[in-house]
Short mmCIF file of C-alpha atoms and ligand atoms in Angstrom, two decimals:
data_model
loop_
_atom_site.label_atom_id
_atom_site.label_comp_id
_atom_site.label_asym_id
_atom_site.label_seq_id
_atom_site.Cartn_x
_atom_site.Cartn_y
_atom_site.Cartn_z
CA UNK A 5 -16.41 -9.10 -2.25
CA UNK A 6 -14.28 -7.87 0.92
CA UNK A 7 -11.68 -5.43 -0.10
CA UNK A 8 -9.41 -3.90 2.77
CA UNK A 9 -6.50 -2.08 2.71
CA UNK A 10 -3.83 -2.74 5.51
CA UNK A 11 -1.97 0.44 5.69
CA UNK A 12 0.69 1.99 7.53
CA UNK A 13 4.20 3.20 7.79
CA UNK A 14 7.26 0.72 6.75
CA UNK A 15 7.72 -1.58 9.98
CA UNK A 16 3.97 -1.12 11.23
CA UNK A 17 3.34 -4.62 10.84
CA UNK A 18 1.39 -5.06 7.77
CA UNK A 19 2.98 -8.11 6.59
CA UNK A 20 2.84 -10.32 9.42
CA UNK A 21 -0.66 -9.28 10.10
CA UNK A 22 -1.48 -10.08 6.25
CA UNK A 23 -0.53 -13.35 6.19
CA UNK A 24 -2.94 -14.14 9.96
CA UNK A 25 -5.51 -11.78 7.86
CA UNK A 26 -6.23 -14.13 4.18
CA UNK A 27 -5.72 -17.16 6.38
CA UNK A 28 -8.38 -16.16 8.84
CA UNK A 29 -10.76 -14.18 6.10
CA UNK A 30 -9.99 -16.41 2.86
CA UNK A 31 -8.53 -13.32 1.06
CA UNK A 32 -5.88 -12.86 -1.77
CA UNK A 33 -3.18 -10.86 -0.43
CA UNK A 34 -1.84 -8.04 -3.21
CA UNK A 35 1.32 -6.74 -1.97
CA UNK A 36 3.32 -4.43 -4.13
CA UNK A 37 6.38 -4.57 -2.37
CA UNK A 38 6.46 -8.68 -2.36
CA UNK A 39 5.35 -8.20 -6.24
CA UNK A 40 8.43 -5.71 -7.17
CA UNK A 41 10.83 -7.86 -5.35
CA UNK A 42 9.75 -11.27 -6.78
CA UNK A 43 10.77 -9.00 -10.57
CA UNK A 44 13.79 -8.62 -8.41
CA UNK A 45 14.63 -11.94 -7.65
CA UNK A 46 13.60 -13.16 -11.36
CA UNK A 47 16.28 -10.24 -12.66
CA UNK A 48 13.35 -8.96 -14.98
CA UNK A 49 13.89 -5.39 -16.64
CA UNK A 50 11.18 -3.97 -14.10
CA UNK A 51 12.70 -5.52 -11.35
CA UNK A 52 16.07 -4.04 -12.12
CA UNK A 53 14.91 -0.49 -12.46
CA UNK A 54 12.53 -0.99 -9.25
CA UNK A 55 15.77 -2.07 -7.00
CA UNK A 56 17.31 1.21 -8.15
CA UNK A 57 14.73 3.25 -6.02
CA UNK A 58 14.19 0.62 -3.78
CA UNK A 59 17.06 0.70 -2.56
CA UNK A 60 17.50 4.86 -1.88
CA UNK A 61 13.85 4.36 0.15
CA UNK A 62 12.20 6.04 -2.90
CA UNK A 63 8.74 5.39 -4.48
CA UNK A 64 8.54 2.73 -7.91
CA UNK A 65 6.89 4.88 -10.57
CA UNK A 66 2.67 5.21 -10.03
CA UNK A 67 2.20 3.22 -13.63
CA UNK A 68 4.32 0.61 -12.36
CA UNK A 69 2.83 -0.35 -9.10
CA UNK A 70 -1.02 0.23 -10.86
CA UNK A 71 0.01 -1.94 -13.71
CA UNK A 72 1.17 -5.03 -11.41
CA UNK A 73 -2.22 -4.34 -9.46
CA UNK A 74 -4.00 -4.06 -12.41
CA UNK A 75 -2.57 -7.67 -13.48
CA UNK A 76 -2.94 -9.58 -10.09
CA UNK A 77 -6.87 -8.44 -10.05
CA UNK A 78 -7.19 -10.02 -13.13
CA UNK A 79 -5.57 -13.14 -12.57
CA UNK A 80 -7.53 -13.96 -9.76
CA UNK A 81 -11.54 -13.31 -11.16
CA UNK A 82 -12.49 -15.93 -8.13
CA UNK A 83 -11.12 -13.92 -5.44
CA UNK A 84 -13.69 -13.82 -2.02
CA UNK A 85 -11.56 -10.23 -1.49
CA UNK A 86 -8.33 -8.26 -1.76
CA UNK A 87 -6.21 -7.71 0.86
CA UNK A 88 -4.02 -4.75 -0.28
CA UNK A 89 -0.78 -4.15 1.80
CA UNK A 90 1.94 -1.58 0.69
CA UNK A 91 -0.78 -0.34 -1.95
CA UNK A 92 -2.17 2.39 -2.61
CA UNK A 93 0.82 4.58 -1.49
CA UNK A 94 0.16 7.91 -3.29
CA UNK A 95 -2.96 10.08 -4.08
CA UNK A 96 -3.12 9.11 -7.80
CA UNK A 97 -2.89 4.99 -7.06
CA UNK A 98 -5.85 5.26 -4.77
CA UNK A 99 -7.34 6.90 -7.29
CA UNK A 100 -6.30 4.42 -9.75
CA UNK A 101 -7.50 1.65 -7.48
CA UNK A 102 -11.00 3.08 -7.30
CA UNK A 103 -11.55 2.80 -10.66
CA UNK A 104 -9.88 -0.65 -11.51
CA UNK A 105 -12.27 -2.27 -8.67
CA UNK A 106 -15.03 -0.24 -9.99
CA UNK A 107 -14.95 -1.94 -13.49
CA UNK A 108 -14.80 -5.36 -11.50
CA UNK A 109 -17.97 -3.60 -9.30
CA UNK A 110 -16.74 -3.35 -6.14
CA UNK A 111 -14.83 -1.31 -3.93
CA UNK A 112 -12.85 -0.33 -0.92
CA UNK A 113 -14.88 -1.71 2.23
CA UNK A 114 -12.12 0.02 4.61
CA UNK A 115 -8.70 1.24 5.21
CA UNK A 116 -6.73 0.06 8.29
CA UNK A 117 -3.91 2.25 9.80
CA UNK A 118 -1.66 0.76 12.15
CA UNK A 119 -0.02 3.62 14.06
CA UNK A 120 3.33 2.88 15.19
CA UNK A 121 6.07 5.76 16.51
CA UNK A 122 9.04 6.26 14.49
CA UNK A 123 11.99 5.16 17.02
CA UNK A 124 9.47 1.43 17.05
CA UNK A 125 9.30 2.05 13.31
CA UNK A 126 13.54 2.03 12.81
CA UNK A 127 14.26 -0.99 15.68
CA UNK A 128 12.09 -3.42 14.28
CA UNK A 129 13.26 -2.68 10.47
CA UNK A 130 16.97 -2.74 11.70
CA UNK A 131 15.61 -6.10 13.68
CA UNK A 132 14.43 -7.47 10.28
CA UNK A 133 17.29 -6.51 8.80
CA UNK A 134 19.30 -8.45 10.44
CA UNK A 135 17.71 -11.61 8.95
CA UNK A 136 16.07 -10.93 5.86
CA UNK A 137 17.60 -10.77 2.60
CA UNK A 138 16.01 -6.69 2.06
CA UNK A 139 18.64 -4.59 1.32
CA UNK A 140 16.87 -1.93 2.14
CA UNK A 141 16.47 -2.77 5.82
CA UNK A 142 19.88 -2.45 6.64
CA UNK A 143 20.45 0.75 6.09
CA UNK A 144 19.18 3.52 9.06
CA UNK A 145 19.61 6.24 6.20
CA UNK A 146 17.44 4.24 3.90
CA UNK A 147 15.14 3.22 6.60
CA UNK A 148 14.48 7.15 7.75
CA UNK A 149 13.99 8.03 4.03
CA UNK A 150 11.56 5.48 3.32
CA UNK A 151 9.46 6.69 7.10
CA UNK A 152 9.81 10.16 5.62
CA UNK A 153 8.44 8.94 2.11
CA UNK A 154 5.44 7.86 3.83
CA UNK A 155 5.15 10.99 5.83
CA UNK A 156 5.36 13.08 2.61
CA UNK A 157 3.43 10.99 -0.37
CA UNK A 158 1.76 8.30 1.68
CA UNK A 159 -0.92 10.55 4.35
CA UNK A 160 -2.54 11.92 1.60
CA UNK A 161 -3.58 8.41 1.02
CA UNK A 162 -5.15 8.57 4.24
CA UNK A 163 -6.85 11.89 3.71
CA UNK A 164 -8.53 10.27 0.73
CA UNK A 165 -10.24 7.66 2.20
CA UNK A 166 -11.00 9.90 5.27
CA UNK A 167 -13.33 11.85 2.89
CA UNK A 168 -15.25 8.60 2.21
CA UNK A 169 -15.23 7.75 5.41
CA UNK A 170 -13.10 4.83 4.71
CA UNK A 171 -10.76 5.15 7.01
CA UNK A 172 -9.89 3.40 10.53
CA UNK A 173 -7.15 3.90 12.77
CA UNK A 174 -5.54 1.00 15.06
CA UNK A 175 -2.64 1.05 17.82
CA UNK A 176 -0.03 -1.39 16.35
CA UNK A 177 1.95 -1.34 19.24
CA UNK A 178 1.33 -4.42 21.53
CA UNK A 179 1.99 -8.14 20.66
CA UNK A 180 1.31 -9.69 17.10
CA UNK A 181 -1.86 -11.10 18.65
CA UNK A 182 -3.22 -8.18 20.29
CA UNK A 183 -3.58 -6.44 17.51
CA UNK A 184 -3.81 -9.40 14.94
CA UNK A 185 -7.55 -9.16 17.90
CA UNK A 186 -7.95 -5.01 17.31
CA UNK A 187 -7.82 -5.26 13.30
CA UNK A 188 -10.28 -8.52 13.06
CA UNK A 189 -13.13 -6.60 15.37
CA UNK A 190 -13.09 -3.65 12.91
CA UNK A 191 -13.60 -6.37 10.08
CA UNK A 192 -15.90 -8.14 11.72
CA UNK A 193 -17.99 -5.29 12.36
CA UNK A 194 -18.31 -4.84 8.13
CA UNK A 195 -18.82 -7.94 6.79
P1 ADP B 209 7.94 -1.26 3.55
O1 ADP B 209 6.48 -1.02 3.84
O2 ADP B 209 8.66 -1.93 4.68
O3 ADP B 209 8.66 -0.06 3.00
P2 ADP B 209 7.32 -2.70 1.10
O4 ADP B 209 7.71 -4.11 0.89
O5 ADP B 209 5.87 -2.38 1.13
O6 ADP B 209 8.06 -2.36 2.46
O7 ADP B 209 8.00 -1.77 0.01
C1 ADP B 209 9.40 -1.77 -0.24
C2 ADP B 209 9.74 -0.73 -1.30
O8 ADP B 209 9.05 -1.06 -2.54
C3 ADP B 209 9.27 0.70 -0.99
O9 ADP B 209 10.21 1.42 -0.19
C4 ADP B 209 9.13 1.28 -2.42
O10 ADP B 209 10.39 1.63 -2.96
C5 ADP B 209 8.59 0.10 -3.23
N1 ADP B 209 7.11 0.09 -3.29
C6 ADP B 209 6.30 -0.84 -2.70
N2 ADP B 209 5.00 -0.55 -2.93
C7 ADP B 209 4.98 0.60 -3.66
C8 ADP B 209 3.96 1.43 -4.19
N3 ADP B 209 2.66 1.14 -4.00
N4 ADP B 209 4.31 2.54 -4.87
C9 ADP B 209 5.59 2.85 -5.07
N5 ADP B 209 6.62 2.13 -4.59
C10 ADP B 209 6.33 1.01 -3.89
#
């Protein structure tokens, strides 16, 4: 199995280069974000609580996100890989993750950074705004909280899988393809 994590700061890019990632590499793509807001649109309790903190650019509780992870790797025991995107975000779900994949036996192959500056960061989330239905990309208030968030909770993510040696660190400025080219070399290079 080929387990990567696509991480990053909110408007680095991770979804569109998901979706050229699984079709290229064959992999399931886990995001948690596309997960709470699917509970969203289906007006389930969790998705009701979730848009609550969604909305003010806050973090969904750590059982939450782990449990929905914990359910997607079980409904898909055929899986080639996992392509995690907007997961883990704290300390405690990468820890978490660990040991979920390690009662599957398997693991983390690599995490993938995309480093994008801030000012980028809030033009192409007020961009998408513009078009999508996210409520939470219309708002610059919202949209600095959430970079913050990630500033705060989400490095220490990246210090984890530093100490394992895990961890990879791309430019994702440039055009979709360029670094849709960057990302694939550093998989290619581990599989
Ligand atoms: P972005 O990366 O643009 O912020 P996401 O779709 O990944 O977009 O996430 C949207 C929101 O969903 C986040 O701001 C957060 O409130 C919530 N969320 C998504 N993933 C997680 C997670 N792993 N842990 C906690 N909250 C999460």
């Amino acid at each position: 199995m080929f387990n990567l994590i696509l991480f990053g700061p909110p408007g680095s890019g991770k979804g569109t280069q998901s979706e050229k990632l699984i079709a290229k590499y064959g992999l399931k793509h886990l995001s948690t974000g596309d997960l709470l807001r699917s509970e969203i649109a289906q007006q389930t309790p969790l998705g009701i609580e979730a848009k609550k903190i969604m909305d003010k650019g806050q973090l969904v509780p750590d059982e939450v996100v782990i449990g929905m992870i914990s359910s997607s790797l079980d409904a898909n025991p055929d899986a080639k890989g996992f392509l995690f995107d907007g997961f883990p975000r704290t300390a405690a779900q990468a820890e978490a993750l660990d040991k979920l994949l390690k009662l599957k036996k398997t693991e983390i192959k690599v995490m993938l950074a995309l480093e994008v500056g801030e000012e980028e960061l809030v033009r192409r989330l007020l961009k998408r705004g513009e078009t999508s239905s996210r409520s939470d990309d219309t708002n610059e208030t919202v949209i600095r909280a959430r970079i913050a968030v990630y500033h705060s909770k989400t490095t220490a993510v990246a210090e984890y899988y530093k100490s394992f040696d895990k961890a990879v660190y791309l430019k994702g400025e440039g055009t979709v393809d360029e670094i849709f080219e960057r990302i694939s070399a550093e998989i290619d290079t581990r599989l």
